[in-house]
Coordinates of C-alpha atoms and ligand atoms in Angstrom, one line a residue:
M1 CA -10.6 -5.3 -21.4
V2 CA -7.1 -6.7 -21.1
S3 CA -6.5 -10.3 -21.9
I4 CA -5.3 -12.9 -19.5
R5 CA -2.1 -13.2 -21.4
Q6 CA -1.5 -9.4 -20.9
T7 CA -2.3 -9.7 -17.2
V8 CA 0.1 -12.6 -16.8
R9 CA 2.8 -10.9 -18.9
R10 CA 2.4 -7.6 -17.0
F11 CA 2.3 -9.0 -13.5
W12 CA 4.3 -12.2 -13.7
P13 CA 7.6 -10.3 -13.2
Y14 CA 6.4 -9.5 -9.7
T15 CA 6.6 -13.1 -8.8
R16 CA 10.4 -13.0 -9.2
G17 CA 12.1 -14.2 -6.0
L18 CA 8.8 -15.8 -5.0
R19 CA 8.8 -18.5 -7.6
K20 CA 10.7 -20.9 -5.3
L21 CA 7.8 -20.6 -2.8
I22 CA 5.3 -21.2 -5.6
V23 CA 7.2 -24.3 -6.9
L24 CA 7.5 -25.5 -3.3
G25 CA 3.7 -25.1 -2.9
V26 CA 3.1 -27.1 -6.1
V27 CA 5.5 -29.9 -5.2
L28 CA 4.2 -30.3 -1.6
A29 CA 0.6 -30.3 -2.8
A30 CA 1.6 -33.0 -5.4
V31 CA 3.2 -35.0 -2.6
A32 CA 0.0 -34.6 -0.5
A33 CA -2.1 -35.8 -3.4
G34 CA 0.3 -38.8 -3.8
C35 CA -0.3 -39.7 -0.2
E36 CA -4.1 -39.6 -0.8
V37 CA -3.8 -41.9 -3.9
A38 CA -1.8 -44.4 -1.8
A39 CA -4.3 -44.2 1.1
I40 CA -7.2 -45.0 -1.2
A41 CA -5.3 -48.0 -2.6
L42 CA -5.0 -49.2 1.1
F43 CA -8.7 -48.6 1.6
G44 CA -9.4 -51.0 -1.4
T45 CA -7.0 -53.5 0.2
I46 CA -8.8 -53.3 3.6
T47 CA -12.2 -53.7 1.9
D48 CA -11.2 -56.8 0.0
E49 CA -8.8 -58.5 2.5
V50 CA -10.2 -57.5 5.8
L51 CA -13.9 -56.5 5.5
T52 CA -15.0 -59.0 2.8
R53 CA -13.1 -61.9 4.4
G54 CA -13.6 -60.9 8.0
D55 CA -9.8 -61.3 8.7
L56 CA -8.8 -58.9 11.4
N57 CA -5.1 -59.9 11.3
A58 CA -4.8 -58.5 7.8
F59 CA -6.1 -55.2 9.1
W60 CA -3.1 -53.9 11.1
G61 CA -0.5 -53.6 8.3
P62 CA -2.7 -51.5 5.8
A63 CA -4.2 -49.5 8.7
T64 CA -0.7 -48.5 10.0
G65 CA 0.3 -47.6 6.5
W66 CA -2.9 -45.6 6.0
L67 CA -2.4 -43.6 9.3
A68 CA 1.3 -42.9 8.4
L69 CA 0.2 -41.6 5.0
A70 CA -2.5 -39.4 6.6
V71 CA 0.0 -37.9 9.1
A72 CA 2.6 -37.4 6.3
G73 CA -0.1 -35.9 4.0
A74 CA -1.2 -33.5 6.8
V75 CA 2.4 -32.3 7.5
V76 CA 3.2 -31.9 3.8
S77 CA -0.1 -30.2 3.2
F78 CA 0.5 -27.7 6.0
F79 CA 3.9 -26.6 4.6
G80 CA 2.6 -26.6 1.0
T81 CA -0.4 -24.3 1.9
Y82 CA 1.8 -22.0 4.0
A83 CA 4.4 -21.7 1.2
T84 CA 1.6 -20.7 -1.2
V85 CA 0.1 -18.2 1.2
L86 CA 3.5 -16.7 1.9
G87 CA 4.2 -16.4 -1.9
G88 CA 0.8 -14.8 -2.4
E89 CA 1.0 -12.3 0.5
R90 CA 4.5 -11.2 -0.6
F91 CA 3.3 -10.7 -4.1
L92 CA 0.4 -8.5 -2.8
Y93 CA 2.8 -6.6 -0.6
R94 CA 5.1 -5.9 -3.5
L95 CA 2.4 -5.0 -6.0
R96 CA 0.7 -2.7 -3.7
D97 CA 3.9 -0.9 -2.9
R98 CA 4.6 -0.6 -6.6
L99 CA 1.2 0.7 -7.5
F100 CA 1.3 3.2 -4.6
R101 CA 4.7 4.5 -5.6
H102 CA 3.4 4.9 -9.1
M103 CA 0.3 6.8 -8.0
Q104 CA 2.5 9.1 -6.0
S105 CA 4.5 9.9 -9.1
L106 CA 1.4 11.2 -10.8
T107 CA 0.7 14.9 -10.6
P108 CA -2.2 16.2 -8.3
D109 CA -4.3 16.6 -11.5
Y110 CA -4.7 12.9 -11.7
F111 CA -6.3 12.8 -8.3
D112 CA -8.3 15.9 -8.9
N113 CA -10.0 14.1 -11.8
R114 CA -10.6 10.8 -10.1
R115 CA -12.4 9.6 -7.0
L116 CA -10.4 8.7 -4.1
G117 CA -12.4 5.7 -2.9
D118 CA -12.1 4.2 -6.4
Q119 CA -8.3 4.6 -6.3
M120 CA -8.3 2.9 -2.9
A121 CA -10.2 -0.1 -4.2
R122 CA -7.5 -0.4 -6.9
L123 CA -4.9 -0.6 -4.2
T124 CA -6.8 -3.2 -2.2
T125 CA -9.4 -5.5 -3.8
D126 CA -8.2 -5.2 -7.4
I127 CA -4.6 -6.3 -6.6
E128 CA -6.0 -9.2 -4.5
A129 CA -7.8 -10.4 -7.6
I130 CA -4.5 -10.4 -9.6
E131 CA -2.8 -12.3 -6.8
E132 CA -5.5 -15.0 -6.9
L133 CA -4.6 -15.5 -10.6
L134 CA -0.9 -15.3 -10.3
A135 CA 0.5 -16.5 -7.0
S136 CA -2.1 -18.7 -5.4
G137 CA -3.8 -19.1 -8.8
V138 CA -0.7 -20.7 -10.4
V139 CA -0.3 -23.1 -7.4
R140 CA -4.0 -24.0 -7.6
L141 CA -3.7 -24.6 -11.3
F142 CA -0.7 -26.9 -11.0
T143 CA -1.9 -28.7 -7.9
T144 CA -5.3 -29.4 -9.3
A145 CA -3.7 -30.4 -12.6
V146 CA -1.4 -32.8 -10.7
S147 CA -4.4 -34.1 -8.7
V148 CA -6.3 -34.7 -12.0
V149 CA -3.3 -36.6 -13.4
F150 CA -2.8 -38.7 -10.2
F151 CA -6.4 -39.7 -9.6
A152 CA -7.1 -40.2 -13.2
G153 CA -3.9 -42.2 -13.5
A154 CA -4.8 -44.3 -10.5
A155 CA -8.3 -44.9 -11.8
L156 CA -6.8 -45.9 -15.2
V157 CA -4.3 -48.3 -13.6
L158 CA -7.1 -49.9 -11.5
R159 CA -9.6 -50.3 -14.4
W160 CA -8.6 -48.5 -17.6
D161 CA -11.8 -49.4 -19.4
L162 CA -14.0 -48.1 -16.6
A163 CA -11.8 -45.0 -16.2
L164 CA -12.1 -44.2 -20.0
V165 CA -15.9 -44.4 -19.8
T166 CA -15.9 -41.8 -17.0
L167 CA -13.1 -39.7 -18.3
A168 CA -15.2 -39.3 -21.5
L169 CA -17.4 -36.9 -19.5
V170 CA -14.5 -34.6 -18.5
P171 CA -14.9 -32.4 -21.7
A172 CA -18.5 -31.8 -20.4
F173 CA -17.0 -30.2 -17.3
L174 CA -14.6 -28.1 -19.3
G175 CA -17.4 -27.1 -21.7
V176 CA -19.6 -25.8 -18.9
S177 CA -16.8 -23.8 -17.3
K178 CA -15.9 -22.3 -20.7
L179 CA -19.6 -21.3 -21.1
F180 CA -19.5 -19.6 -17.8
A181 CA -16.1 -17.9 -17.9
G182 CA -17.1 -15.1 -20.4
R183 CA -20.3 -14.2 -18.5
F184 CA -18.4 -14.3 -15.3
R185 CA -15.8 -11.9 -16.6
V186 CA -18.4 -9.3 -17.5
A187 CA -20.1 -9.7 -14.1
A188 CA -16.8 -9.4 -12.4
A189 CA -15.9 -6.2 -14.2
R190 CA -19.3 -4.8 -13.2
E191 CA -18.7 -5.8 -9.6
R192 CA -15.2 -4.2 -9.5
R193 CA -16.6 -1.0 -10.9
A194 CA -19.5 -0.9 -8.5
N195 CA -17.2 -1.6 -5.6
G196 CA -15.0 1.3 -6.6
E197 CA -17.9 3.6 -6.9
M198 CA -19.3 2.6 -3.5
N199 CA -16.0 3.1 -1.8
S200 CA -15.9 6.6 -3.3
V201 CA -19.2 7.5 -1.8
I202 CA -18.2 6.2 1.6
E203 CA -14.9 8.0 1.5
E204 CA -16.4 11.3 0.3
S205 CA -19.2 11.2 2.7
L206 CA -17.1 10.4 5.8
A207 CA -14.5 12.9 4.9
N208 CA -17.1 15.7 4.7
Q209 CA -19.2 14.7 7.7
S210 CA -19.2 18.2 9.2
L211 CA -20.6 19.7 5.9
V212 CA -23.1 16.8 5.6
Q213 CA -24.3 17.4 9.2
A214 CA -24.3 21.2 9.0
Y215 CA -26.4 21.0 5.9
N216 CA -28.6 18.3 7.3
R217 CA -27.8 16.1 4.3
Q218 CA -27.5 12.8 6.3
E219 CA -30.6 11.4 4.6
S220 CA -29.5 12.2 1.1
E221 CA -26.0 10.9 1.8
A222 CA -27.5 7.7 3.2
A223 CA -29.6 7.4 0.0
R224 CA -26.5 7.9 -2.1
L225 CA -24.7 5.1 -0.4
N226 CA -27.9 3.1 -0.6
R227 CA -28.0 3.5 -4.4
Q228 CA -24.4 2.6 -4.8
G229 CA -24.7 -0.2 -2.3
R230 CA -27.6 -1.6 -4.2
R231 CA -25.7 -1.5 -7.4
W232 CA -22.8 -3.4 -5.8
M233 CA -25.3 -5.9 -4.3
L234 CA -26.9 -6.5 -7.7
A235 CA -23.5 -6.9 -9.3
N236 CA -22.5 -9.3 -6.6
L237 CA -25.8 -11.2 -7.0
A238 CA -25.2 -11.5 -10.7
Q239 CA -21.8 -13.0 -10.0
A240 CA -23.2 -15.2 -7.3
R241 CA -26.0 -16.5 -9.6
L242 CA -23.4 -17.6 -12.1
S243 CA -21.3 -19.3 -9.4
A244 CA -24.3 -20.9 -7.8
L245 CA -25.5 -22.2 -11.2
Y246 CA -22.1 -23.5 -12.1
G247 CA -21.8 -25.8 -9.0
P248 CA -25.1 -27.7 -9.4
L249 CA -24.6 -28.1 -13.2
V250 CA -21.2 -29.7 -12.6
Q251 CA -22.8 -31.8 -9.9
V252 CA -25.3 -33.2 -12.3
I253 CA -22.5 -34.2 -14.7
E254 CA -20.7 -35.8 -11.7
T255 CA -23.8 -37.7 -10.7
L256 CA -24.1 -39.0 -14.2
C257 CA -20.5 -40.3 -14.0
V258 CA -21.0 -41.9 -10.6
L259 CA -24.1 -43.8 -11.9
V260 CA -22.2 -45.0 -14.9
V261 CA -19.4 -46.2 -12.6
I262 CA -21.8 -48.0 -10.3
G263 CA -23.8 -49.5 -13.2
V264 CA -20.7 -50.7 -15.1
G265 CA -19.1 -51.8 -11.8
A266 CA -22.1 -53.9 -10.7
W267 CA -22.1 -55.6 -14.1
E268 CA -18.3 -56.3 -13.8
I269 CA -18.7 -57.6 -10.2
A270 CA -21.6 -59.9 -11.3
A271 CA -19.3 -61.2 -14.1
G272 CA -16.5 -61.7 -11.5
R273 CA -14.1 -59.3 -13.1
L274 CA -14.1 -56.7 -10.3
T275 CA -14.0 -57.0 -6.5
I276 CA -16.1 -54.7 -4.2
G277 CA -12.9 -53.3 -2.8
G278 CA -11.8 -52.5 -6.3
L279 CA -15.1 -50.8 -7.1
L280 CA -15.0 -48.7 -3.9
A281 CA -11.4 -47.7 -4.4
F282 CA -12.3 -46.7 -8.0
A283 CA -15.3 -44.7 -6.8
A284 CA -13.0 -43.0 -4.2
Y285 CA -10.6 -42.0 -6.9
L286 CA -13.4 -40.4 -8.8
A287 CA -14.6 -38.7 -5.7
Y288 CA -11.2 -36.9 -5.6
L289 CA -10.9 -36.5 -9.3
Y290 CA -14.2 -34.7 -9.9
P291 CA -13.6 -31.9 -7.4
A292 CA -10.2 -31.4 -8.9
V293 CA -11.7 -31.1 -12.4
Q294 CA -14.3 -28.8 -11.0
S295 CA -11.7 -26.7 -9.4
L296 CA -9.9 -26.4 -12.7
G297 CA -13.2 -25.0 -14.1
E298 CA -13.5 -22.6 -11.2
L299 CA -10.1 -21.3 -12.0
A300 CA -11.5 -20.0 -15.2
L301 CA -13.8 -17.9 -13.1
T302 CA -11.0 -16.6 -10.9
V303 CA -9.1 -15.7 -14.1
S304 CA -12.1 -13.6 -15.1
E305 CA -12.1 -11.7 -11.8
A306 CA -8.4 -11.2 -12.1
A307 CA -8.8 -9.8 -15.6
A308 CA -11.3 -7.2 -14.3
G309 CA -9.0 -6.2 -11.5
S310 CA -5.9 -6.2 -13.7
D311 CA -7.7 -3.8 -16.1
R312 CA -8.1 -1.3 -13.4
V313 CA -4.6 -1.6 -12.0
M314 CA -3.0 -1.5 -15.4
E315 CA -5.0 1.7 -16.2
V316 CA -3.1 3.3 -13.3
L317 CA 0.3 1.9 -14.2
R318 CA -0.1 3.0 -17.8
T319 CA -0.9 6.6 -16.7
S320 CA 2.3 8.6 -16.9
P321 CA 2.9 11.9 -15.0
D322 CA 1.8 15.0 -16.9
V323 CA 5.2 16.5 -16.5
D324 CA 8.4 15.0 -17.7
D325 CA 10.7 14.5 -14.8
P326 CA 14.4 14.3 -15.7
G327 CA 15.2 13.3 -12.1
A328 CA 12.5 10.7 -11.7
P329 CA 14.0 7.5 -10.3
V330 CA 14.2 4.7 -12.8
E331 CA 11.4 2.2 -12.2
A332 CA 12.9 -0.6 -10.2
E333 CA 12.7 -4.1 -11.6
P334 CA 10.0 -5.8 -9.6
H335 CA 12.4 -8.4 -8.3
T336 CA 14.7 -5.8 -6.9
E337 CA 12.0 -4.2 -4.8
P338 CA 12.2 -5.1 -1.2
I339 CA 9.9 -7.8 0.2
T340 CA 10.8 -7.3 3.8
A341 CA 9.8 -4.3 5.8
V342 CA 12.3 -1.5 5.3
P343 CA 12.5 1.9 7.0
P344 CA 11.7 4.8 4.6
A345 CA 14.7 5.6 2.5
P346 CA 16.8 8.4 4.0
A347 CA 15.8 11.6 2.3
T348 CA 18.7 12.6 0.0
S349 CA 19.8 16.0 1.3
P350 CA 17.9 18.6 -0.7
V351 CA 19.7 20.7 -3.3
K352 CA 18.9 24.2 -2.2
G353 CA 19.6 27.2 -4.4
R354 CA 19.3 31.0 -4.0
G355 CA 15.7 31.1 -4.9
E356 CA 15.8 33.4 -7.9
I357 CA 12.7 32.9 -10.0
T358 CA 11.5 34.3 -13.3
F359 CA 8.3 33.8 -15.2
E360 CA 9.1 34.6 -18.9
N361 CA 6.0 35.2 -21.0
V362 CA 4.3 32.2 -19.3
G363 CA 1.0 31.0 -20.8
F364 CA -1.0 28.0 -19.5
T365 CA -4.1 26.1 -20.5
Y366 CA -5.4 23.2 -18.3
P367 CA -5.4 19.9 -20.1
N368 CA -9.2 19.6 -20.0
R369 CA -9.9 23.3 -20.8
K370 CA -10.1 25.0 -24.2
R371 CA -9.1 28.5 -23.1
A372 CA -5.8 29.7 -21.5
T373 CA -5.9 30.4 -17.8
L374 CA -2.6 32.4 -17.9
S375 CA -1.1 34.2 -20.9
G376 CA 2.0 36.4 -21.2
L377 CA 2.8 36.4 -17.5
S378 CA 6.3 37.8 -16.8
F379 CA 8.0 38.8 -13.6
A380 CA 11.3 38.1 -11.7
A381 CA 12.1 37.9 -8.0
G382 CA 15.0 37.1 -5.8
P383 CA 15.8 36.6 -2.1
G384 CA 14.1 39.2 0.1
D385 CA 11.5 40.1 -2.7
I386 CA 7.8 39.9 -2.2
I387 CA 5.6 39.4 -5.3
L388 CA 2.1 40.3 -4.5
C389 CA -0.1 38.2 -6.8
T390 CA -3.6 39.6 -7.1
G391 CA -6.5 39.4 -9.4
P392 CA -10.1 38.4 -9.2
S393 CA -11.3 35.0 -8.3
G394 CA -10.5 32.5 -11.1
A395 CA -7.8 34.7 -12.6
G396 CA -5.2 31.9 -12.1
K397 CA -3.4 33.0 -9.0
S398 CA -3.2 29.5 -7.5
T399 CA -2.3 28.2 -11.0
V400 CA 0.9 30.3 -10.7
A401 CA 1.8 28.3 -7.6
K402 CA 1.0 25.0 -9.4
L403 CA 3.2 25.8 -12.3
L404 CA 6.1 26.8 -10.0
L405 CA 5.7 23.5 -8.2
R406 CA 5.7 21.7 -11.5
F407 CA 2.3 20.1 -11.0
Y408 CA 1.9 21.2 -14.6
D409 CA 4.3 22.6 -17.2
A410 CA 3.7 26.0 -18.8
T411 CA 2.1 25.7 -22.2
T412 CA 4.2 28.6 -23.5
G413 CA 7.1 30.6 -22.2
R414 CA 9.3 29.4 -19.4
I415 CA 9.9 29.5 -15.7
T416 CA 13.4 29.5 -14.3
L417 CA 14.8 28.8 -10.9
D418 CA 18.3 30.2 -10.3
G419 CA 18.6 30.7 -14.0
R420 CA 17.6 27.2 -15.1
D421 CA 14.4 26.2 -16.8
I422 CA 12.5 24.2 -14.2
R423 CA 11.5 21.7 -16.9
E424 CA 15.2 20.7 -17.1
L425 CA 15.4 20.2 -13.3
P426 CA 14.2 17.1 -11.5
S427 CA 10.8 18.0 -10.0
R428 CA 12.1 16.8 -6.6
E429 CA 14.9 19.5 -6.8
V430 CA 12.4 22.2 -7.8
R431 CA 10.1 21.3 -4.9
D432 CA 13.0 21.1 -2.4
N433 CA 13.4 24.8 -3.1
I434 CA 9.8 25.8 -2.5
T435 CA 7.5 25.8 0.5
I436 CA 3.8 26.4 0.0
L437 CA 1.4 27.6 2.7
Q438 CA -2.2 27.4 1.7
Q439 CA -5.5 28.8 2.7
E440 CA -6.3 25.5 4.3
N441 CA -3.2 23.9 5.3
L442 CA -3.1 20.2 5.1
L443 CA -2.1 18.4 8.3
F444 CA -1.9 14.7 9.0
S445 CA -3.7 12.9 11.7
G446 CA -0.6 12.3 13.8
T447 CA 0.8 14.4 16.7
V448 CA 1.8 18.1 16.7
R449 CA 5.4 16.9 16.6
D450 CA 4.9 14.7 13.6
N451 CA 3.2 17.5 11.7
I452 CA 5.9 20.0 12.3
A453 CA 8.6 17.5 11.6
F454 CA 7.0 16.7 8.3
G455 CA 8.9 19.8 7.1
R456 CA 12.3 18.2 7.7
P457 CA 12.2 14.4 8.2
G458 CA 14.6 13.2 10.9
C459 CA 14.9 16.5 12.7
E460 CA 15.4 16.7 16.5
L461 CA 12.8 17.9 19.0
D462 CA 14.9 21.0 19.8
E463 CA 14.6 22.1 16.2
I464 CA 10.9 21.5 16.2
V465 CA 10.5 23.6 19.4
Q466 CA 12.6 26.4 17.9
A467 CA 10.4 26.4 14.8
A468 CA 7.3 26.4 17.0
I469 CA 8.6 29.4 19.0
L470 CA 9.3 31.3 15.8
A471 CA 5.8 30.4 14.5
D472 CA 4.3 31.7 17.7
V473 CA 2.6 28.4 18.5
H474 CA 4.9 27.0 21.2
D475 CA 2.9 28.5 24.1
F476 CA -0.3 27.1 22.7
I477 CA 1.3 23.6 22.4
G478 CA 2.4 23.9 26.0
T479 CA -1.3 24.0 27.0
L480 CA -2.1 20.8 25.2
P481 CA -2.5 17.6 27.3
Q482 CA 0.5 15.8 25.9
K483 CA 2.3 18.9 24.6
Y484 CA 4.1 18.1 21.4
D485 CA 2.9 14.5 21.5
T486 CA -0.8 15.5 21.4
P487 CA -2.7 13.9 18.5
I488 CA -4.4 16.7 16.4
G489 CA -7.3 14.6 15.0
E490 CA -8.1 13.7 11.4
R491 CA -6.5 16.5 9.3
G492 CA -5.9 18.6 12.4
R493 CA -9.6 19.0 13.0
L494 CA -9.1 19.2 16.8
L495 CA -7.3 22.6 16.3
S496 CA -8.7 26.0 15.4
G497 CA -7.9 27.5 11.9
G498 CA -5.4 29.9 13.4
Q499 CA -3.6 27.1 15.4
R500 CA -3.5 24.9 12.3
Q501 CA -2.0 27.8 10.3
R502 CA 0.7 28.5 12.9
I503 CA 1.6 24.8 13.0
A504 CA 1.9 24.9 9.2
I505 CA 4.2 28.0 9.6
A506 CA 6.4 26.1 12.0
R507 CA 6.6 23.2 9.5
A508 CA 7.5 25.7 6.8
I509 CA 10.2 27.3 9.0
L510 CA 11.7 23.9 9.5
R511 CA 11.7 23.2 5.8
D512 CA 13.7 26.3 5.2
A513 CA 13.3 26.5 1.4
P514 CA 14.5 29.7 -0.4
V515 CA 11.1 30.2 -2.2
L516 CA 7.9 30.7 -0.3
I517 CA 4.4 30.7 -1.8
L518 CA 1.7 32.0 0.4
D519 CA -1.7 31.2 -1.1
E520 CA -4.3 33.2 0.7
P521 CA -2.9 32.2 4.1
M522 CA -5.3 34.5 6.0
T523 CA -8.6 33.4 4.5
G524 CA -11.1 32.3 7.1
L525 CA -9.2 33.9 10.0
D526 CA -10.6 36.9 11.9
A527 CA -8.6 40.2 11.9
A528 CA -7.0 39.6 15.3
T529 CA -5.8 36.1 14.4
A530 CA -4.7 37.3 11.0
A531 CA -2.6 40.0 12.6
R532 CA -1.2 37.5 15.0
I533 CA -0.1 35.3 12.2
M534 CA 1.5 38.1 10.3
E535 CA 4.3 38.3 12.7
P536 CA 5.6 34.8 12.3
L537 CA 4.9 35.0 8.6
G538 CA 7.1 38.1 8.5
R539 CA 9.9 36.1 10.1
L540 CA 9.3 33.2 7.6
M541 CA 9.5 35.6 4.6
A542 CA 12.7 37.3 5.7
G543 CA 15.4 36.7 3.2
R544 CA 13.3 34.4 1.0
T545 CA 11.7 34.9 -2.4
T546 CA 8.0 35.2 -1.6
I547 CA 5.0 35.0 -3.8
F548 CA 2.1 36.3 -1.8
I549 CA -1.2 35.3 -3.4
T550 CA -4.1 37.3 -1.8
H551 CA -7.2 39.3 -2.6
D552 CA -6.3 41.8 0.1
P553 CA -3.1 43.6 -0.5
R554 CA -3.4 45.5 2.8
L555 CA -2.2 42.3 4.6
V556 CA 1.1 42.2 2.8
P557 CA 3.9 43.7 4.8
G558 CA 6.8 45.8 3.5
A559 CA 7.5 46.7 -0.1
A560 CA 6.0 44.3 -2.4
R561 CA 5.8 44.3 -6.2
E562 CA 2.4 43.7 -7.5
V563 CA 1.5 41.3 -10.3
V564 CA -2.2 41.7 -11.2
L565 CA -3.7 38.8 -13.2
P566 CA -6.6 39.7 -15.6
P567 CA -10.0 38.2 -14.9
G568 CA -10.4 34.5 -16.0
V569 CA -13.1 33.1 -18.1
D570 CA -15.6 31.6 -15.6
E571 CA -18.3 30.6 -17.9
E572 CA -16.2 28.1 -19.8
A573 CA -17.3 24.5 -19.4
V574 CA -14.9 21.9 -18.1
V575 CA -14.4 19.0 -20.5
P576 CA -14.3 16.0 -18.2
V577 CA -11.2 13.9 -18.5
P578 CA -12.0 10.4 -19.6
K579 CA -11.7 8.0 -16.6
Ligands
ATP1 N1 -7.3 21.2 -12.2 C1 -7.9 22.0 -13.0 N2 -8.4 21.7 -14.2 C2 -9.1 22.5 -14.9 N3 -9.3 23.8 -14.6 C3 -8.8 24.3 -13.5 C4 -8.1 23.4 -12.6 N4 -7.8 24.1 -11.5 C5 -8.2 25.4 -11.7 N5 -8.9 25.5 -12.9 C6 -9.5 26.6 -13.5 O1 -8.4 27.6 -13.7 C7 -8.9 28.9 -13.4 C8 -7.9 29.6 -12.4 O2 -8.0 28.9 -11.2 P1 -7.2 29.3 -9.9 O3 -7.5 28.4 -8.8 O4 -5.7 29.5 -10.3 O5 -7.8 30.8 -9.7 P2 -7.5 31.8 -8.5 O6 -7.1 33.1 -9.1 O7 -6.5 31.2 -7.5 O8 -8.9 31.9 -7.8 P3 -9.4 32.1 -6.3 O9 -9.0 33.5 -6.0 O10 -10.8 32.0 -6.4 O11 -8.7 31.1 -5.5 C9 -10.3 28.8 -12.9 O12 -11.2 29.1 -13.9 C10 -10.4 27.3 -12.5 O13 -11.8 26.9 -12.7

């Protein structure tokens, strides 16, 4: 588990540009505490000079002062709280952006080996825990420390001997919180983990609802969530038990202090060395001092939670992409990242080549596998060529596509694009030259228009319509209630498989990359739909370098060169990647 020092060192740079807000929050909170100290002094005065003597004339001066202090304190406190919240929210906004960008730089293998719901928890609740330590946590630390100094100072000024007696009990507060912090840290780590696991179950289950319902697995899915929910509940309860125990324990110490003050105070009043107003003011200072000391102790618990969240966020940030990317943008300094909303950066115009590719004696073994999936694979193709990539299931056909897209780098041999080793090219440039059409094409939940335009951000409606006509989907779109602006449902589920495929073809046409990978694009479609798709596919392939991955060579039009992959080793066990 990472230490607090590591957490602070790692994430403090993200407070750059926000530190003024944090300082403002601290200063204003200190001023508000000052107002309270002064108001309590006036309360003492009113008790001694108005209440004890029954002199109403002496009331108006201190009362007006008290009211003015209350109003000033309220105004200052509003701005102080808002400055703190603003700093905290901006910190969160920035850290989430940074973490998300980093996640997106990781190759798909990272996500294949991890659970989505858990990754989502890291982007939400875990970073919130870090914020509670760093932005609002720092303000809380300073403001409570300032309150402790103010109220303890005021109590000392009023009656130093009495104050020393009560302050002697402060180490007891700190001792209790120290005792709790370690346990709380373990409980918080367990709670964070359980929360991530529960989110994973929810995400998986909701994403696969049609499978769940078709297989009548609702009960077992509900039971799965129930088990994870129970784990989370127990982890939360363990944490709550500690918090609940901490409060009353501290209260017992507080009661002890108050009794000491009243006892010693009564003795002092009897001896004529203390007025009732003095004693009440003193007790009021303590009433403010103890919650502040208690809050300092609670901060230790917040720190424990932050450490648990920070552990999980740092694990992501420490993971580097599996492929070296010579063109990867240099990680921006946290303070240079925008805090205000910015439109997406205009896509740099893609560097497109001719699309000549070669596989030269390529071998590849997945990181978590012992045996090679591909070995000694060689072929070359240029514009207008079609490479028919066949072989039994598990032979590594889709792996060829993943290597070409640089989701992984070849273990042996090399792959070139227009004569250059793709390992020497920025992966962005490699991918700008390739379009992949898969068996199940991935669509977003937006409109038809959004999904086609994904192929070329910023394109005009005319271009979208033209691509849809070429993909033979324009007429169908015309029948939709809102035409191109019709939402297509979560992952395009409101459309048929063939319609989804033709929208994906329109997207690919718009993308206009010189290399095309077709990974079983006909799977799941009936003969008539497959034949209908062949026509626009033929238009898409024209003049491009195509790698056509399929089990059924009869579908591939024109003259294609065949690359047959030998059978893979199915029985080999997958060695799980450590989480
Ligand atoms: N991310 C991964 N990590 C580890 N092994 C993997 C991974 N992806 C695929 N494999 C393994 O690599 C081998 C080749 O998989 P690939 O998907 O390339 O086969 P394929 O020829 O496309 O199969 P199919 O025709 O069934 O789609 C298989 O044994 C598969 O289990």
